[in-house]
Short mmCIF file of C-alpha atoms in Angstrom, two decimals:
data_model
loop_
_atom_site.label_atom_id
_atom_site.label_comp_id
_atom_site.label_asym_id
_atom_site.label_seq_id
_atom_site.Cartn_x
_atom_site.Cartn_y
_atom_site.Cartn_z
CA UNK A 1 134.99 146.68 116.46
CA UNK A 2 135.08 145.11 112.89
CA UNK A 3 132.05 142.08 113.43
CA UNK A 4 134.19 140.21 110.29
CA UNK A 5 137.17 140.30 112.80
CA UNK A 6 135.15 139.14 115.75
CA UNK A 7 133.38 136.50 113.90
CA UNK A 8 136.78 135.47 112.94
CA UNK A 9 137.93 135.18 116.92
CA UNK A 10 134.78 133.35 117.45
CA UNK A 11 135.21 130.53 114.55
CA UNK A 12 138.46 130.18 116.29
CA UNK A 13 137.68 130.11 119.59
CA UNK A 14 134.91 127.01 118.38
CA UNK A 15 137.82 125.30 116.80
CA UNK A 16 140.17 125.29 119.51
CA UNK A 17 137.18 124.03 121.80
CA UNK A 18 137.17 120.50 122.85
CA UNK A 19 135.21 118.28 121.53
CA UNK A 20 132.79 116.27 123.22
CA UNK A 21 134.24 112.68 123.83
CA UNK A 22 132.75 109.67 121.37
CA UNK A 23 133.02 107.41 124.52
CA UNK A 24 131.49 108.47 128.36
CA UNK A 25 131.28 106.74 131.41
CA UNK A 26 128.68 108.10 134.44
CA UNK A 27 128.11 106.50 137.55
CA UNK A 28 124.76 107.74 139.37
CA UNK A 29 123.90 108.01 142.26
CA UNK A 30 120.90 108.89 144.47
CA UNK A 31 122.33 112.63 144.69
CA UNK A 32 122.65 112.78 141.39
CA UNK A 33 119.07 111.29 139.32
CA UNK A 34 116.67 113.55 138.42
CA UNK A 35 112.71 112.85 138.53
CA UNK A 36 111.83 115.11 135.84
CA UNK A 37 111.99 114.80 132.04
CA UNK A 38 112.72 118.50 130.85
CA UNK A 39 116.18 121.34 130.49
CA UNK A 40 119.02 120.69 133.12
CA UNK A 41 122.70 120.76 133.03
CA UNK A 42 124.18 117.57 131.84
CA UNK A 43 126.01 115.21 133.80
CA UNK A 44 128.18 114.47 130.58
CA UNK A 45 128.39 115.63 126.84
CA UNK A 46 128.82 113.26 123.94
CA UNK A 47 129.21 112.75 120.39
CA UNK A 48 127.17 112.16 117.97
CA UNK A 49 127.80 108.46 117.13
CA UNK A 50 129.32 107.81 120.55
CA UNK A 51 128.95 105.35 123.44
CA UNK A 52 127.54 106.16 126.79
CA UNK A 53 128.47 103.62 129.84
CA UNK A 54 126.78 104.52 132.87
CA UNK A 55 124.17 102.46 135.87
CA UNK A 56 120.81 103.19 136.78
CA UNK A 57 119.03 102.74 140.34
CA UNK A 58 115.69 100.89 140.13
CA UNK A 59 112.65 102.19 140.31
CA UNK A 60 112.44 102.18 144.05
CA UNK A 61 115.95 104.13 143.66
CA UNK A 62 117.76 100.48 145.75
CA UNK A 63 115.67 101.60 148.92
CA UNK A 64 113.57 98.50 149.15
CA UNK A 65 116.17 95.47 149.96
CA UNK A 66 114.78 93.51 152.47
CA UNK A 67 111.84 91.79 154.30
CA UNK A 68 110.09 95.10 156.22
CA UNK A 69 111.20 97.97 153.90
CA UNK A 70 108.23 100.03 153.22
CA UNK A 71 107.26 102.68 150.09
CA UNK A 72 107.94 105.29 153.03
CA UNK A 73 111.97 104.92 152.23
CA UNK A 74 111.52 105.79 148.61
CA UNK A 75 112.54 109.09 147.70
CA UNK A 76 110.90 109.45 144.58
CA UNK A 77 109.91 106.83 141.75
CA UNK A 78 111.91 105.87 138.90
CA UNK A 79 114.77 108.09 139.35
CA UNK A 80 116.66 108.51 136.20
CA UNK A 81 120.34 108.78 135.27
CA UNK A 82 121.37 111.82 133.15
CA UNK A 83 120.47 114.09 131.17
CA UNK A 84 123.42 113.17 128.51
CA UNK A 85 123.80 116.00 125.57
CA UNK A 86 124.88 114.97 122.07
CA UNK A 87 126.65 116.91 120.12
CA UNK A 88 124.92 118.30 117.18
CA UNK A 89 121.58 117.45 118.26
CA UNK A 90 118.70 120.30 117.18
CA UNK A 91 115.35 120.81 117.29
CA UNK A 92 113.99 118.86 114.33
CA UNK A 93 116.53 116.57 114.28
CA UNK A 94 115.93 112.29 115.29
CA UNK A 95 118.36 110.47 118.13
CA UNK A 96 118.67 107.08 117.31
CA UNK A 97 119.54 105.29 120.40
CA UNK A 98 120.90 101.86 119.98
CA UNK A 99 120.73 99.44 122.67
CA UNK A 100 124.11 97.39 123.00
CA UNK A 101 124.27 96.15 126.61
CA UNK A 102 121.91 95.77 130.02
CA UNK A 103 122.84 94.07 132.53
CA UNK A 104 121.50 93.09 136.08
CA UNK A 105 123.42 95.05 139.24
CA UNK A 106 122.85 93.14 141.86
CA UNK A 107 121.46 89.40 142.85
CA UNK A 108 117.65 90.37 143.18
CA UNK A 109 114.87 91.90 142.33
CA UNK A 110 111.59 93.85 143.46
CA UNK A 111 107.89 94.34 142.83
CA UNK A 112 105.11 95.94 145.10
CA UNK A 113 101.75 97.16 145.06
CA UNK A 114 101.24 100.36 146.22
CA UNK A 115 98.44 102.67 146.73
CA UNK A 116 97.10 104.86 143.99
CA UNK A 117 99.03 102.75 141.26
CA UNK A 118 97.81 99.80 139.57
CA UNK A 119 95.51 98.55 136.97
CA UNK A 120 92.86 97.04 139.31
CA UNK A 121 93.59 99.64 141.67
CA UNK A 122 91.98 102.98 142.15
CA UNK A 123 94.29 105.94 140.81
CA UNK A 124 93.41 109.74 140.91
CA UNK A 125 92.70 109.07 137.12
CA UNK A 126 90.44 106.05 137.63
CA UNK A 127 88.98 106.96 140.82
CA UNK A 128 86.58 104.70 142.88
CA UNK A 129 84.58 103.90 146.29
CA UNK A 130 86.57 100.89 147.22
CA UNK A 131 89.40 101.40 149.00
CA UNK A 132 92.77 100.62 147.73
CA UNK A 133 94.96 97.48 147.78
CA UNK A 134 97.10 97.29 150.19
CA UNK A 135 101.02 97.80 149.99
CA UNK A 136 103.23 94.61 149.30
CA UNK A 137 106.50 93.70 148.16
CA UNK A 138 107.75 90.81 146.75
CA UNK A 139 111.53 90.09 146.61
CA UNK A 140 112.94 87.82 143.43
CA UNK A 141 116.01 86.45 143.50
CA UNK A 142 118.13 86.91 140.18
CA UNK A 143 120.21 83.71 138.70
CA UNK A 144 122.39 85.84 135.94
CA UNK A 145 123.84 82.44 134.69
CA UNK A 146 120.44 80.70 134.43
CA UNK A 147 119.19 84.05 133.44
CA UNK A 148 115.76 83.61 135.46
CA UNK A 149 114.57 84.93 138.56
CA UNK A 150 112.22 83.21 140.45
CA UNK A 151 108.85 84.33 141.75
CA UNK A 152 107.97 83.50 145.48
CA UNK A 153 104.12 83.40 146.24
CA UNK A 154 103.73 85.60 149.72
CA UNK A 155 100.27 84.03 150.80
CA UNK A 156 101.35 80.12 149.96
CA UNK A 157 104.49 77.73 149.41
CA UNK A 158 104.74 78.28 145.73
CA UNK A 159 107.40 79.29 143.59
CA UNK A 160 108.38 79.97 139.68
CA UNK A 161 111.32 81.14 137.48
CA UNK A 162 110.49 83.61 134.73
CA UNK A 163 112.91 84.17 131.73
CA UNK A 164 114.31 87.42 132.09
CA UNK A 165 114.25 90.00 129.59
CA UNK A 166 116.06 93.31 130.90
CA UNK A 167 115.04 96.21 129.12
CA UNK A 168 114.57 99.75 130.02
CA UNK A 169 111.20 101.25 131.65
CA UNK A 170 112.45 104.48 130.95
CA UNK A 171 114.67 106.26 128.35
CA UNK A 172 113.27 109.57 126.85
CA UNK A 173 114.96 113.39 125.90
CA UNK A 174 113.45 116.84 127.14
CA UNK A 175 109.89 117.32 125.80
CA UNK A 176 109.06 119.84 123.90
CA UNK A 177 107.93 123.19 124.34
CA UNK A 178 109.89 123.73 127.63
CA UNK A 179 108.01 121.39 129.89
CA UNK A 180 109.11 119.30 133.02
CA UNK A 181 107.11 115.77 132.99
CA UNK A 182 107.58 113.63 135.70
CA UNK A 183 109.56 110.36 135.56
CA UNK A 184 106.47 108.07 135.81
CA UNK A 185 104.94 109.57 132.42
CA UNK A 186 105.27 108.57 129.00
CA UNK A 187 105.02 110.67 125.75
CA UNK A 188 105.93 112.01 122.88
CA UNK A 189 109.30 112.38 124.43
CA UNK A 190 109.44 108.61 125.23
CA UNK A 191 109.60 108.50 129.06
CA UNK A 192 108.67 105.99 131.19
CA UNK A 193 107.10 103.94 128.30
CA UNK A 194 108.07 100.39 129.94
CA UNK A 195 108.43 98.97 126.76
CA UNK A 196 110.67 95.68 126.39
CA UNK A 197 111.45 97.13 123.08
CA UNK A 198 113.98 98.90 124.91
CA UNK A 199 116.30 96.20 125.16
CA UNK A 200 119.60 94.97 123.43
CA UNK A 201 119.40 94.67 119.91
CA UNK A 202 116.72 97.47 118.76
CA UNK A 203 117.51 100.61 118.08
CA UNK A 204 115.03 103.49 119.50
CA UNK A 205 114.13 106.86 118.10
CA UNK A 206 113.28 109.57 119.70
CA UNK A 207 112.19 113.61 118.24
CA UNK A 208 114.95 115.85 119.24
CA UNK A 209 113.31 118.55 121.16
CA UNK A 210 115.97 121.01 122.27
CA UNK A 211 119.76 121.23 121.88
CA UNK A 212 121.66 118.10 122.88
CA UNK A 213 118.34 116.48 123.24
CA UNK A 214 119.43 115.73 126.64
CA UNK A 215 118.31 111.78 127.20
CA UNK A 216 117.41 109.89 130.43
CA UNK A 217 117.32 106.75 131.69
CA UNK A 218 116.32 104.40 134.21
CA UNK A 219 113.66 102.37 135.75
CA UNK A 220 115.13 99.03 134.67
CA UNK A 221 113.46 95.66 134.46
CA UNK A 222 114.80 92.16 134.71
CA UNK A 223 111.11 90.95 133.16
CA UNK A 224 107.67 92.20 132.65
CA UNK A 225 104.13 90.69 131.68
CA UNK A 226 102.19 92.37 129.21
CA UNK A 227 100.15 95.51 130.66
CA UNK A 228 102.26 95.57 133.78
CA UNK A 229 99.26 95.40 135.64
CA UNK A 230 99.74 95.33 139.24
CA UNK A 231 102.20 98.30 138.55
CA UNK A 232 105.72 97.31 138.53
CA UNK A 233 107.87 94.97 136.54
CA UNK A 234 111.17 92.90 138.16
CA UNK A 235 112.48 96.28 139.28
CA UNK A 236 116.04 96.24 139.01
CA UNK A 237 119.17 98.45 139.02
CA UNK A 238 121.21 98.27 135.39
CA UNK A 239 124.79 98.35 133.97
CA UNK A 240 124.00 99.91 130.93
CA UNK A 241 126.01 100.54 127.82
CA UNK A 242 124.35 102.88 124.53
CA UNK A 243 125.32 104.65 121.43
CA UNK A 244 123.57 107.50 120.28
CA UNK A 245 123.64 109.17 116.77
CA UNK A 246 122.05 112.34 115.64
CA UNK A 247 120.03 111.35 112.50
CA UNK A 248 119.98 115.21 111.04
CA UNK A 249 116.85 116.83 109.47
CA UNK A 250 114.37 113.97 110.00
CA UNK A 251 111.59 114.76 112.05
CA UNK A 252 109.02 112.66 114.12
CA UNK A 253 106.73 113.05 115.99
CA UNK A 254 106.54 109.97 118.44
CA UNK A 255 109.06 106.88 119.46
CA UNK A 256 110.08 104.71 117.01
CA UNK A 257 111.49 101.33 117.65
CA UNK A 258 113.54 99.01 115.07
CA UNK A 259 115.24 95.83 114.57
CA UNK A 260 116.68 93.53 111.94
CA UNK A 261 113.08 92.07 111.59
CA UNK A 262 110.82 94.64 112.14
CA UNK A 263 109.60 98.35 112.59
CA UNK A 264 107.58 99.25 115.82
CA UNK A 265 105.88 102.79 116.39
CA UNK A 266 104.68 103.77 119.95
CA UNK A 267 101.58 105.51 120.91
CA UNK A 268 100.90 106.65 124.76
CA UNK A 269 97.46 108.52 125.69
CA UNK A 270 94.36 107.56 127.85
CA UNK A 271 92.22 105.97 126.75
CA UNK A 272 93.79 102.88 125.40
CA UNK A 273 92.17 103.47 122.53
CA UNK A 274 93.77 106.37 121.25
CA UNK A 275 97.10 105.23 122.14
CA UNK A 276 96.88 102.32 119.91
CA UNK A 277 95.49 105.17 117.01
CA UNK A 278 98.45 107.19 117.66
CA UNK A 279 100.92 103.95 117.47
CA UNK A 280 99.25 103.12 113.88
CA UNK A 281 98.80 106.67 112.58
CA UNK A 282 102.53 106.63 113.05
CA UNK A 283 103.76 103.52 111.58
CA UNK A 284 101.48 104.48 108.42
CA UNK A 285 103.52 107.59 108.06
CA UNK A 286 106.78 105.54 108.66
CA UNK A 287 105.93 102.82 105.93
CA UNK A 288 104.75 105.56 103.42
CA UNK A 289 107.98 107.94 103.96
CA UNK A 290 110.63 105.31 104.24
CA UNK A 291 109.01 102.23 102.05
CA UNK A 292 107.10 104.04 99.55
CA UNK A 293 103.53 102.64 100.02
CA UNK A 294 100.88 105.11 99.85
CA UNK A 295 99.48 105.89 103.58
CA UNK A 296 96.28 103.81 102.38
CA UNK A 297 98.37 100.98 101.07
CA UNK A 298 99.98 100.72 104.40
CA UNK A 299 96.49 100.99 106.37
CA UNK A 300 95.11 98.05 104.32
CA UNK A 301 98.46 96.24 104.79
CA UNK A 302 98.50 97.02 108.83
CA UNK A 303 95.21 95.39 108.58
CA UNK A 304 96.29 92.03 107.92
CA UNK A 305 99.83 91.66 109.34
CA UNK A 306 100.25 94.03 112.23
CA UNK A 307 100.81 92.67 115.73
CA UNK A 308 99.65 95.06 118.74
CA UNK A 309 101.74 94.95 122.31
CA UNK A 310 99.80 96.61 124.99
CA UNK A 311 103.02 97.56 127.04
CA UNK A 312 101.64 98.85 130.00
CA UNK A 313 98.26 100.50 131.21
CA UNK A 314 99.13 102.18 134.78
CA UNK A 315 101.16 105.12 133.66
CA UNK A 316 99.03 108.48 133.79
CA UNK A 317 99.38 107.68 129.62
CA UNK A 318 98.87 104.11 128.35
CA UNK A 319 101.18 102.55 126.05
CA UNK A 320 100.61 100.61 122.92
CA UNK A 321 103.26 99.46 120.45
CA UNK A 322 102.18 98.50 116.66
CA UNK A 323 104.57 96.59 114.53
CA UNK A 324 104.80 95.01 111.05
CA UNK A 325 107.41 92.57 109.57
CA UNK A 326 110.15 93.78 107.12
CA UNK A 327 109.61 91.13 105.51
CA UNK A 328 106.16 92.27 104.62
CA UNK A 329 106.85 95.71 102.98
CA UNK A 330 109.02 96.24 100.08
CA UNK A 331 112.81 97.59 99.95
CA UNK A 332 113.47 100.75 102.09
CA UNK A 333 114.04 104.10 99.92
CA UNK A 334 117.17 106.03 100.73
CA UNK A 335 116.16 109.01 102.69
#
């Protein structure tokens, strides 16, 4: 067979395909998350500046929902919705993931203790003699138009409403080199980074690490304190709305984060330590390839204006987010 003429039947056959849509819609379900970060088929395939509309379950997948319910009804933590494939996206390439709508499912909210998980808890990576905390769940109840849900003490009469903030726990691609990492881990794939950077308005990118890049998400949050210490946020489910674009050619190596005001990079390793060195190693490299400032320039510049946010420190990586002003580095270069 002539290969010109077959190469010819396949250039048509790729031009008659359809196209992947610019606009998907997804609903999930508990048959349908995944608890796994890595290569499976997608649940939908969309374009490369396109919109994906689709819900998440929280973290407990909805199983906790009243007075009793106990840990022993959750399937798995942090189910996520997807994977989604984009169109176009390769190995070396950035998906820029833009944030443009999160809302609440549902009237109320959850956080627990549980064994093995917490910052003043013992964990199989922070083992100790004492035994652990017992299990606990608090239930908050979610005012959408006040935008607040309120905190009920369990142990005494008192109450408080917290601001909400929804944002995302989780939203991360395949990792790299073929690996499955579970749902509760954060990376250089982004993961289960519970960062409230991941929220309306920013932008988030993330190092495309096979074709289609294949994103997640879940684990949503009405509102979270700095650290997440005891181990959860507000854990809520999510109407979520995204747009993703395929920034071609531009490699990275961690999560990026960006707004109007300001560039964020993340770092997530144990110790803490090292995460915040990865988040600042990164941002230096940002500043010097995008705003021309020589990596030093930008260390001595961190230095003085940086701002740290210490996201969460109960994952089996910590998370650290360093940020800088725009307003504090000169004009961006075109890239």
């Amino acid at each position: 067979m002539n290969p010109l003429w077959l190469l010819g039947l396949l250039t048509l056959a790729l031009a008659q395909a359809p196209s992947a849509p610019s606009a998907v819609r997804h609903e999930a379900t508990l048959a349908t998350v995944k608890y796994v970060y890595g290569v499976a088929d997608p649940v939908a395939r969309v374009r490369s500046g396109g919109t994906i509309e689709t819900n998440t379950l929280d973290a407990f997948g909805n199983a906790i929902k009243k007075p009793g319910d106990t840990m022993a009804l959750v399937k798995g933590d942090n189910p996520l919705t997807g994977p989604f494939y984009v169109e176009g996206a390769m190995p070396g390439d950035t998906l820029a993931v833009r944030v443009l709508g999160l809302e609440v499912d549902g009237t109320q909210g959850v956080g627990a203790l549980a064994p093995g998980f917490g910052a003043l808890n013992p964990t199989s990576y922070t083992p100790m003699l004492t035994p652990d905390l017992p299990e606990r769940v608090w239930f908050y109840a979610i005012d959408a138009r006040a935008n607040t849900a309120t905190f009920t003490a369990t142990d005494s009469a008192f109450t408080v409403k917290i601001p909400m903030h929804p944002f995302l726990g989780c939203l991360g691609v395949a990792p790299p080199g073929g690996e499955a990492r579970m749902s509760i881990t954060p990376g250089e794939w982004g993961g289960n980074m519970d960062s409230p950077q991941v929220s309306v308005g920013h932008t988030v990118y993330l190092p495309v690490n096979v074709p289609g890049a294949l994103l997640y998400l879940g684990d949503g949050h009405a509102a979270q304190g700095e650290g997440e210490v005891a181990g959860t946020g507000i854990e809520v489910p999510f109407k979520v709305r995204l747009s993703v674009d395929v920034i071609k050619g531009q490699l990275i190596k961690w999560p990026r984060f960006e707004t109007d005001r300001a560039i964020m990079a993340l770092g997530a390793y144990r110790p803490v330590d090292d995460a915040l060195r990865i988040a600042f190693r990164e941002l230096v490299a940002w500043i010097h390839q995008d705003y021309g400032l020589s990596e030093l320039d930008a260390y001595e510049l961190l230095s003085k204006v940086a701002r740290v946010d210490l996201n969460e420190m109960v994952d089996p990586n910590y998370v650290v987010v360093a940020a800088i002003d725009k307003s504090m580095l000169p004009p961006k270069r075109s890239r």
